[in-house]
Tab-separated table of C-alpha atoms in Angstrom:
chain	number	residue	atom	x	y	z
A	1040	UNK	CA	-5.622	-1.322	22.885
A	1041	UNK	CA	-8.021	-4.276	22.472
A	1042	UNK	CA	-8.636	-6.034	19.171
A	1043	UNK	CA	-12.243	-4.809	18.790
A	1044	UNK	CA	-11.315	-1.143	19.010
A	1045	UNK	CA	-8.201	-1.718	16.915
A	1046	UNK	CA	-10.179	-3.091	13.982
A	1047	UNK	CA	-12.647	-0.205	14.058
A	1048	UNK	CA	-9.916	2.380	13.455
A	1049	UNK	CA	-6.974	0.494	11.992
A	1050	UNK	CA	-8.222	-2.880	10.708
A	1051	UNK	CA	-8.503	-1.783	7.072
A	1052	UNK	CA	-4.988	-0.343	6.954
A	1053	UNK	CA	-3.441	-3.331	8.726
A	1054	UNK	CA	-5.128	-5.654	6.222
A	1055	UNK	CA	-3.933	-3.461	3.364
A	1056	UNK	CA	-0.374	-3.491	4.702
A	1057	UNK	CA	-0.434	-7.283	5.016
A	1058	UNK	CA	-1.677	-7.413	1.429
A	1059	UNK	CA	1.244	-5.232	0.300
A	1060	UNK	CA	3.585	-7.562	2.161
A	1061	UNK	CA	2.166	-10.505	0.193
A	1062	UNK	CA	3.580	-8.882	-2.950
A	1063	UNK	CA	7.180	-8.963	-1.756
A	1064	UNK	CA	9.414	-10.906	-4.142
A	1065	UNK	CA	9.901	-14.599	-3.403
A	1066	UNK	CA	13.089	-16.641	-3.813
A	1067	UNK	CA	11.890	-17.906	-7.218
A	1068	UNK	CA	11.672	-14.276	-8.414
A	1069	UNK	CA	15.285	-13.649	-7.381
A	1070	UNK	CA	16.413	-16.831	-9.166
A	1071	UNK	CA	14.871	-15.434	-12.358
A	1072	UNK	CA	16.297	-11.928	-11.803
A	1073	UNK	CA	19.895	-13.090	-11.403
A	1074	UNK	CA	19.650	-14.909	-14.736
A	1075	UNK	CA	18.859	-11.688	-16.630
A	1076	UNK	CA	21.440	-10.623	-19.194
A	1077	UNK	CA	20.283	-7.024	-19.714
A	1078	UNK	CA	18.112	-4.584	-17.733
A	1079	UNK	CA	15.270	-5.016	-20.243
A	1080	UNK	CA	15.065	-8.682	-19.168
A	1081	UNK	CA	14.871	-7.562	-15.539
A	1082	UNK	CA	12.084	-5.111	-16.415
A	1083	UNK	CA	10.206	-7.912	-18.194
A	1084	UNK	CA	10.347	-10.224	-15.187
A	1085	UNK	CA	9.327	-7.514	-12.705
A	1086	UNK	CA	6.200	-6.947	-14.812
A	1087	UNK	CA	5.022	-10.434	-13.815
A	1088	UNK	CA	5.231	-9.532	-10.095
A	1089	UNK	CA	3.341	-6.973	-7.984
A	1090	UNK	CA	5.541	-4.273	-9.489
A	1091	UNK	CA	3.517	-4.636	-12.696
A	1092	UNK	CA	4.073	-1.956	-15.325
A	1093	UNK	CA	5.939	0.494	-13.078
A	1094	UNK	CA	8.699	0.789	-15.724
A	1095	UNK	CA	6.364	0.691	-18.744
A	1096	UNK	CA	6.754	4.373	-19.652
A	1097	UNK	CA	10.548	4.417	-19.371
A	1098	UNK	CA	12.389	4.564	-22.701
A	1099	UNK	CA	15.211	2.198	-23.596
A	1100	UNK	CA	17.984	1.819	-22.690
A	1101	UNK	CA	17.050	1.531	-19.026
A	1102	UNK	CA	19.467	2.778	-16.374
A	1103	UNK	CA	19.888	1.609	-12.774
A	1104	UNK	CA	19.154	5.124	-11.469
A	1105	UNK	CA	15.768	5.116	-13.231
A	1106	UNK	CA	14.904	1.734	-11.688
A	1107	UNK	CA	15.939	3.067	-8.263
A	1108	UNK	CA	13.755	6.176	-8.651
A	1109	UNK	CA	10.739	4.137	-9.759
A	1110	UNK	CA	11.130	1.654	-6.884
A	1111	UNK	CA	11.119	4.542	-4.411
A	1112	UNK	CA	8.173	6.162	-6.152
A	1113	UNK	CA	6.050	3.009	-5.884
A	1114	UNK	CA	6.960	2.546	-2.198
A	1115	UNK	CA	6.138	6.186	-1.407
A	1116	UNK	CA	2.734	5.948	-3.126
A	1117	UNK	CA	1.829	2.907	-1.002
A	1118	UNK	CA	3.070	4.515	2.220
A	1119	UNK	CA	1.353	7.853	1.552
A	1120	UNK	CA	-1.920	6.047	0.837
A	1121	UNK	CA	-1.774	4.447	4.299
A	1122	UNK	CA	-0.704	7.723	5.932
A	1123	UNK	CA	-3.563	9.727	4.359
A	1124	UNK	CA	-6.192	7.245	5.543
A	1125	UNK	CA	-4.818	6.853	9.076
A	1126	UNK	CA	-6.102	8.363	12.322
A	1127	UNK	CA	-4.356	8.965	15.644
A	1128	UNK	CA	-2.229	7.454	17.085
A	1129	UNK	CA	-1.337	5.588	13.847
A	1130	UNK	CA	-0.854	8.832	11.900
A	1131	UNK	CA	1.749	10.028	14.424
A	1132	UNK	CA	3.392	6.586	14.308
A	1133	UNK	CA	3.689	6.780	10.516
A	1134	UNK	CA	5.042	10.328	10.784
A	1135	UNK	CA	7.730	9.042	13.161
A	1136	UNK	CA	8.841	6.573	10.479
A	1137	UNK	CA	9.476	9.450	8.034
A	1138	UNK	CA	11.728	11.361	10.458
A	1139	UNK	CA	14.632	8.984	9.774
A	1140	UNK	CA	14.448	9.850	6.069
A	1141	UNK	CA	14.333	13.553	6.956
A	1142	UNK	CA	17.596	13.209	8.880
A	1143	UNK	CA	19.250	11.427	5.927
A	1144	UNK	CA	18.049	14.143	3.543
A	1145	UNK	CA	19.382	16.941	5.754
A	1146	UNK	CA	22.808	15.282	5.995
A	1147	UNK	CA	22.868	14.668	2.225
A	1148	UNK	CA	22.109	18.338	1.516
A	1149	UNK	CA	24.624	19.662	4.058
A	1150	UNK	CA	27.375	17.377	2.727
A	1151	UNK	CA	26.597	18.320	-0.868
A	1152	UNK	CA	26.607	22.022	-0.064
A	1153	UNK	CA	29.944	21.585	1.720
A	1154	UNK	CA	31.362	20.193	-1.526
A	1155	UNK	CA	30.012	23.146	-3.547
A	1156	UNK	CA	27.210	21.140	-5.189
A	1157	UNK	CA	24.169	23.030	-6.507
A	1158	UNK	CA	21.154	22.616	-4.202
A	1159	UNK	CA	18.911	22.072	-7.260
A	1160	UNK	CA	21.101	19.119	-8.212
A	1161	UNK	CA	20.889	17.645	-4.700
A	1162	UNK	CA	17.133	17.931	-4.036
A	1163	UNK	CA	16.158	15.186	-6.562
A	1164	UNK	CA	18.617	12.815	-4.817
A	1165	UNK	CA	16.757	13.144	-1.506
A	1166	UNK	CA	14.391	10.385	-0.393
A	1167	UNK	CA	10.794	11.501	-1.094
A	1168	UNK	CA	9.543	10.118	2.237
A	1169	UNK	CA	11.777	12.603	4.048
A	1170	UNK	CA	11.008	15.749	2.050
A	1171	UNK	CA	9.941	18.970	3.786
A	1172	UNK	CA	9.330	22.546	2.686
A	1173	UNK	CA	12.487	24.114	4.105
A	1174	UNK	CA	14.963	21.739	2.387
A	1175	UNK	CA	15.985	24.202	-0.318
A	1176	UNK	CA	17.138	26.759	2.281
A	1177	UNK	CA	19.772	24.457	3.793
A	1178	UNK	CA	22.596	25.884	1.645
A	1179	UNK	CA	22.481	29.226	3.539
A	1180	UNK	CA	23.639	27.611	6.813
A	1181	UNK	CA	27.347	27.653	7.704
A	1182	UNK	CA	27.089	26.541	11.354
A	1183	UNK	CA	24.779	24.135	13.213
A	1184	UNK	CA	23.202	27.133	14.968
A	1185	UNK	CA	22.333	28.737	11.622
A	1186	UNK	CA	21.028	25.416	10.326
A	1187	UNK	CA	18.653	25.209	13.281
A	1188	UNK	CA	17.468	28.819	13.256
A	1189	UNK	CA	16.998	29.137	9.501
A	1190	UNK	CA	15.790	25.686	8.507
A	1191	UNK	CA	14.990	23.125	11.195
A	1192	UNK	CA	13.191	25.210	13.806
A	1193	UNK	CA	9.825	24.675	12.053
A	1194	UNK	CA	10.287	20.955	11.326
A	1195	UNK	CA	9.493	17.912	13.522
A	1196	UNK	CA	13.257	17.412	13.946
A	1197	UNK	CA	13.700	20.652	15.903
A	1198	UNK	CA	13.617	18.999	19.382
A	1199	UNK	CA	16.261	16.456	18.300
A	1200	UNK	CA	18.625	19.194	17.174
A	1201	UNK	CA	19.021	20.861	20.561
A	1202	UNK	CA	22.152	18.830	21.390
A	1203	UNK	CA	23.767	19.730	18.037
A	1204	UNK	CA	23.605	23.505	18.237
A	1205	UNK	CA	27.044	25.100	18.244
A	1206	UNK	CA	28.881	27.911	16.493
A	1207	UNK	CA	31.479	25.583	14.959
A	1208	UNK	CA	31.715	25.577	11.182
A	1209	UNK	CA	30.165	22.571	9.454
A	1210	UNK	CA	32.819	20.094	8.311
A	1211	UNK	CA	32.906	16.350	7.583
A	1212	UNK	CA	33.422	15.370	11.234
A	1213	UNK	CA	30.732	17.721	12.576
A	1214	UNK	CA	28.230	16.531	9.986
A	1215	UNK	CA	28.654	12.882	11.020
A	1216	UNK	CA	28.321	13.858	14.681
A	1217	UNK	CA	25.120	15.779	13.841
A	1218	UNK	CA	23.745	12.765	11.930
A	1219	UNK	CA	24.343	10.373	14.821
A	1220	UNK	CA	23.143	12.832	17.470
A	1221	UNK	CA	19.896	13.372	15.553
A	1222	UNK	CA	19.411	9.620	15.106
A	1223	UNK	CA	20.068	9.010	18.804
A	1224	UNK	CA	17.410	11.530	19.866
A	1225	UNK	CA	15.003	10.293	17.179
A	1226	UNK	CA	15.282	6.593	18.095
A	1227	UNK	CA	14.903	7.284	21.808
A	1228	UNK	CA	11.826	9.461	21.170
A	1229	UNK	CA	10.267	6.882	18.821
A	1230	UNK	CA	10.952	4.147	21.404
A	1231	UNK	CA	9.298	6.239	24.121
A	1232	UNK	CA	6.252	6.880	21.915
A	1233	UNK	CA	5.862	3.171	21.076
A	1234	UNK	CA	6.160	2.306	24.781
A	1235	UNK	CA	3.083	4.445	25.535
A	1236	UNK	CA	0.850	2.727	22.940
A	1237	UNK	CA	0.889	-0.589	24.765
A	1238	UNK	CA	-0.105	-4.082	23.654
A	1239	UNK	CA	1.593	-5.881	20.790
A	1240	UNK	CA	2.725	-2.579	19.254
A	1241	UNK	CA	4.974	-1.916	22.240
A	1242	UNK	CA	6.314	-5.486	22.223
A	1243	UNK	CA	7.085	-5.601	18.492
A	1244	UNK	CA	8.321	-2.042	18.008
A	1245	UNK	CA	10.488	-1.867	21.108
A	1246	UNK	CA	12.321	-4.998	19.931
A	1247	UNK	CA	12.766	-3.543	16.428
A	1248	UNK	CA	13.975	-0.152	17.686
A	1249	UNK	CA	16.261	-1.753	20.277
A	1250	UNK	CA	17.926	-3.704	17.469
A	1251	UNK	CA	18.336	-0.529	15.398
A	1252	UNK	CA	19.826	1.296	18.407
A	1253	UNK	CA	22.325	-1.510	19.064
A	1254	UNK	CA	23.283	-1.763	15.394
A	1255	UNK	CA	24.026	1.962	15.318
A	1256	UNK	CA	26.125	1.655	18.497
A	1257	UNK	CA	28.239	-1.134	16.975
A	1258	UNK	CA	28.686	0.682	13.643
A	1259	UNK	CA	29.502	4.038	15.276
A	1260	UNK	CA	32.187	2.339	17.368
A	1261	UNK	CA	33.779	0.498	14.436
A	1262	UNK	CA	33.686	3.557	12.149
A	1263	UNK	CA	35.280	5.768	14.817
A	1264	UNK	CA	38.538	3.793	14.889
A	1265	UNK	CA	41.332	5.837	13.349
A	1266	UNK	CA	39.413	9.126	13.511
A	1267	UNK	CA	39.724	12.181	15.742
A	1268	UNK	CA	36.539	11.286	17.638
A	1269	UNK	CA	37.291	10.874	21.343
A	1270	UNK	CA	35.870	8.047	23.429
A	1271	UNK	CA	33.764	10.479	25.474
A	1272	UNK	CA	32.274	12.059	22.358
A	1273	UNK	CA	31.652	8.627	20.877
A	1274	UNK	CA	29.758	7.497	23.962
A	1275	UNK	CA	27.416	10.491	23.627
A	1276	UNK	CA	26.299	9.251	20.196
A	1277	UNK	CA	25.025	5.838	21.366
A	1278	UNK	CA	21.215	5.477	21.421
A	1279	UNK	CA	20.207	4.352	24.915
A	1280	UNK	CA	17.128	2.319	24.082
A	1281	UNK	CA	18.763	-0.958	23.014
A	1282	UNK	CA	19.709	-4.169	24.763
A	1283	UNK	CA	23.327	-3.003	25.027
A	1284	UNK	CA	22.311	-0.234	27.434
A	1285	UNK	CA	23.934	0.303	29.903
A	1286	UNK	CA	26.732	-2.272	30.330
A	1287	UNK	CA	27.348	-3.052	26.664
A	1288	UNK	CA	27.505	0.621	25.729
A	1289	UNK	CA	29.980	1.292	28.522
A	1290	UNK	CA	32.256	-1.465	27.172
A	1291	UNK	CA	31.880	-0.230	23.576
A	1292	UNK	CA	32.856	3.264	24.689
A	1293	UNK	CA	36.227	1.907	25.843
A	1294	UNK	CA	36.929	-0.227	22.753
A	1295	UNK	CA	40.061	0.581	20.728
A	1296	UNK	CA	39.850	-2.061	17.990
A	1297	UNK	CA	37.445	-4.375	16.167
A	1298	UNK	CA	38.314	-7.438	18.279
A	1299	UNK	CA	37.248	-5.597	21.445
A	1300	UNK	CA	33.874	-4.808	19.815
A	1301	UNK	CA	33.530	-8.503	18.989
A	1302	UNK	CA	34.187	-9.371	22.650
A	1303	UNK	CA	31.286	-7.090	23.666
A	1304	UNK	CA	29.015	-8.798	21.121
A	1305	UNK	CA	29.963	-12.205	22.585
A	1306	UNK	CA	28.009	-11.304	25.752
A	1307	UNK	CA	24.766	-11.010	23.767
A	1308	UNK	CA	23.228	-14.135	22.253
A	1309	UNK	CA	21.480	-12.272	19.422
A	1310	UNK	CA	24.637	-10.442	18.271
A	1311	UNK	CA	27.375	-13.046	18.795
A	1312	UNK	CA	26.455	-15.080	15.650
A	1313	UNK	CA	26.482	-11.906	13.533
A	1314	UNK	CA	30.108	-11.164	14.367
A	1315	UNK	CA	31.197	-14.818	14.282
A	1316	UNK	CA	30.128	-15.221	10.674
A	1317	UNK	CA	31.225	-11.818	9.373
A	1318	UNK	CA	34.251	-11.104	7.230
A	1319	UNK	CA	35.477	-9.462	4.051
A	1320	UNK	CA	37.099	-12.501	2.418
A	1321	UNK	CA	35.795	-14.446	-0.609
A	1322	UNK	CA	32.490	-16.123	0.171
A	1323	UNK	CA	32.128	-14.323	3.507
A	1324	UNK	CA	29.326	-11.900	4.345
A	1325	UNK	CA	30.114	-8.452	5.670
A	1326	UNK	CA	28.961	-7.362	9.119
A	1327	UNK	CA	26.557	-4.941	7.430
A	1328	UNK	CA	24.942	-7.822	5.515
A	1329	UNK	CA	24.730	-9.872	8.709
A	1330	UNK	CA	22.836	-7.038	10.384
A	1331	UNK	CA	20.517	-6.757	7.365
A	1332	UNK	CA	19.764	-10.497	7.594
A	1333	UNK	CA	18.963	-10.144	11.293
A	1334	UNK	CA	16.735	-7.156	10.565
A	1335	UNK	CA	14.776	-9.131	7.952
A	1336	UNK	CA	14.102	-11.907	10.491
A	1337	UNK	CA	12.881	-9.401	13.095
A	1338	UNK	CA	10.632	-7.675	10.556
A	1339	UNK	CA	9.175	-10.954	9.295
A	1340	UNK	CA	8.386	-12.010	12.866
A	1341	UNK	CA	6.387	-8.771	13.320
A	1342	UNK	CA	3.751	-10.198	10.962
A	1343	UNK	CA	3.240	-13.213	13.224
A	1344	UNK	CA	1.116	-11.088	15.581
A	1345	UNK	CA	-2.042	-9.127	14.826
A	1346	UNK	CA	-3.647	-5.860	15.962
A	1347	UNK	CA	-0.495	-3.739	16.158
A	1348	UNK	CA	1.286	-0.905	14.321
A	1349	UNK	CA	4.588	-2.772	13.956
A	1350	UNK	CA	3.477	-4.244	10.616
A	1351	UNK	CA	3.704	-0.807	8.969
A	1352	UNK	CA	7.285	-0.285	10.140
A	1353	UNK	CA	8.208	-3.880	9.282
A	1354	UNK	CA	6.712	-3.647	5.797
A	1355	UNK	CA	8.654	-0.490	4.996
A	1356	UNK	CA	11.922	-2.050	6.191
A	1357	UNK	CA	11.308	-5.220	4.165
A	1358	UNK	CA	10.535	-3.173	1.040
A	1359	UNK	CA	13.715	-1.158	1.603
A	1360	UNK	CA	15.688	-4.390	1.652
A	1361	UNK	CA	13.901	-5.601	-1.467
A	1362	UNK	CA	14.796	-2.347	-3.245
A	1363	UNK	CA	18.452	-2.787	-2.216
A	1364	UNK	CA	18.344	-6.334	-3.589
A	1365	UNK	CA	16.884	-5.263	-6.936
A	1366	UNK	CA	19.384	-2.408	-7.299
A	1367	UNK	CA	22.291	-4.723	-6.432
A	1368	UNK	CA	21.190	-7.233	-9.077
A	1369	UNK	CA	20.564	-4.399	-11.571
A	1370	UNK	CA	24.071	-3.002	-11.038
A	1371	UNK	CA	25.622	-6.442	-11.567
A	1372	UNK	CA	23.591	-6.966	-14.757
A	1373	UNK	CA	24.337	-3.469	-16.086
A	1374	UNK	CA	28.080	-3.826	-15.454
A	1375	UNK	CA	28.217	-7.416	-16.775
A	1376	UNK	CA	29.811	-8.406	-13.475
A	1377	UNK	CA	27.908	-11.390	-12.141
A	1378	UNK	CA	30.517	-12.919	-9.831
A	1379	UNK	CA	28.752	-11.489	-6.744
A	1380	UNK	CA	25.220	-11.146	-8.125
A	1381	UNK	CA	23.953	-13.656	-5.523
A	1382	UNK	CA	25.084	-11.428	-2.632
A	1383	UNK	CA	21.580	-10.118	-1.980
A	1384	UNK	CA	19.617	-10.639	1.254
A	1385	UNK	CA	16.704	-13.047	0.670
A	1386	UNK	CA	13.479	-12.137	2.465
A	1387	UNK	CA	11.430	-15.320	2.077
């Protein structure tokens, strides 16, 4: 896809996305946010940023859940604006981005139903980017086969669900297996789609998706220790579009403890520093935070090139991290517990 043709169809939206990215909070904004004493102070400072008056109509006292909802609402409005004005193949690319949220919503609803929660109570907790018409029917499914036939068969996730169909009852273990199986199929399909677009989009997106695939492989392995999940079943959950494929995944499949996972990471220059600096002690950053920091660097580097779709994916990921940062700071302020308020992931 050459730059002339790209600008005809996608130049406006790429420019718009880069403009949105320019509104991401800077380090000086975070310095001001962590000094807030109450949530009203936080609201006041956010008004001076690109967030503007997004909390203006909310009555006092503010709650963290309201801030979270409004952050999502603003992000969804921006994303939907770009999606509505897009043409192929960008529209399909943007649809692919929403499939991950769909998977999270499905798992949230299944888990809630399993714990006897009312579906009407669960729907508002779902991410709006992943909403679909059939969500409210999820509570009628007792097995993965029923879930597919009654709910998912008419959604874009239907092809990803083929490996999950069984007559076993849905329980905690099965639900996690379904989540990871869906994500595996989704990431591999998204990777394949990005590979066909060519140019900088393929270069940027394949790196981003390979990182996501490898991160999921590491986390799946670590979380499986001490559970009933067998090594063979665990290996089936690894996305095969990352840099760990095939040798690294084969070693992870045989790991029995965290140190063995760390040994696998040592073979890969981009992952070794993440494990070396991770820990749960005072002043140490968790492995999850280390992965978030790495993700931010990858997403920021996506904006160094032009004429590609990767900026839309990167912008959404950076805004997600910004929302996590704001919610973390809001929770610390609301609970008057500022000892770890600086444990956010800076973007700039």
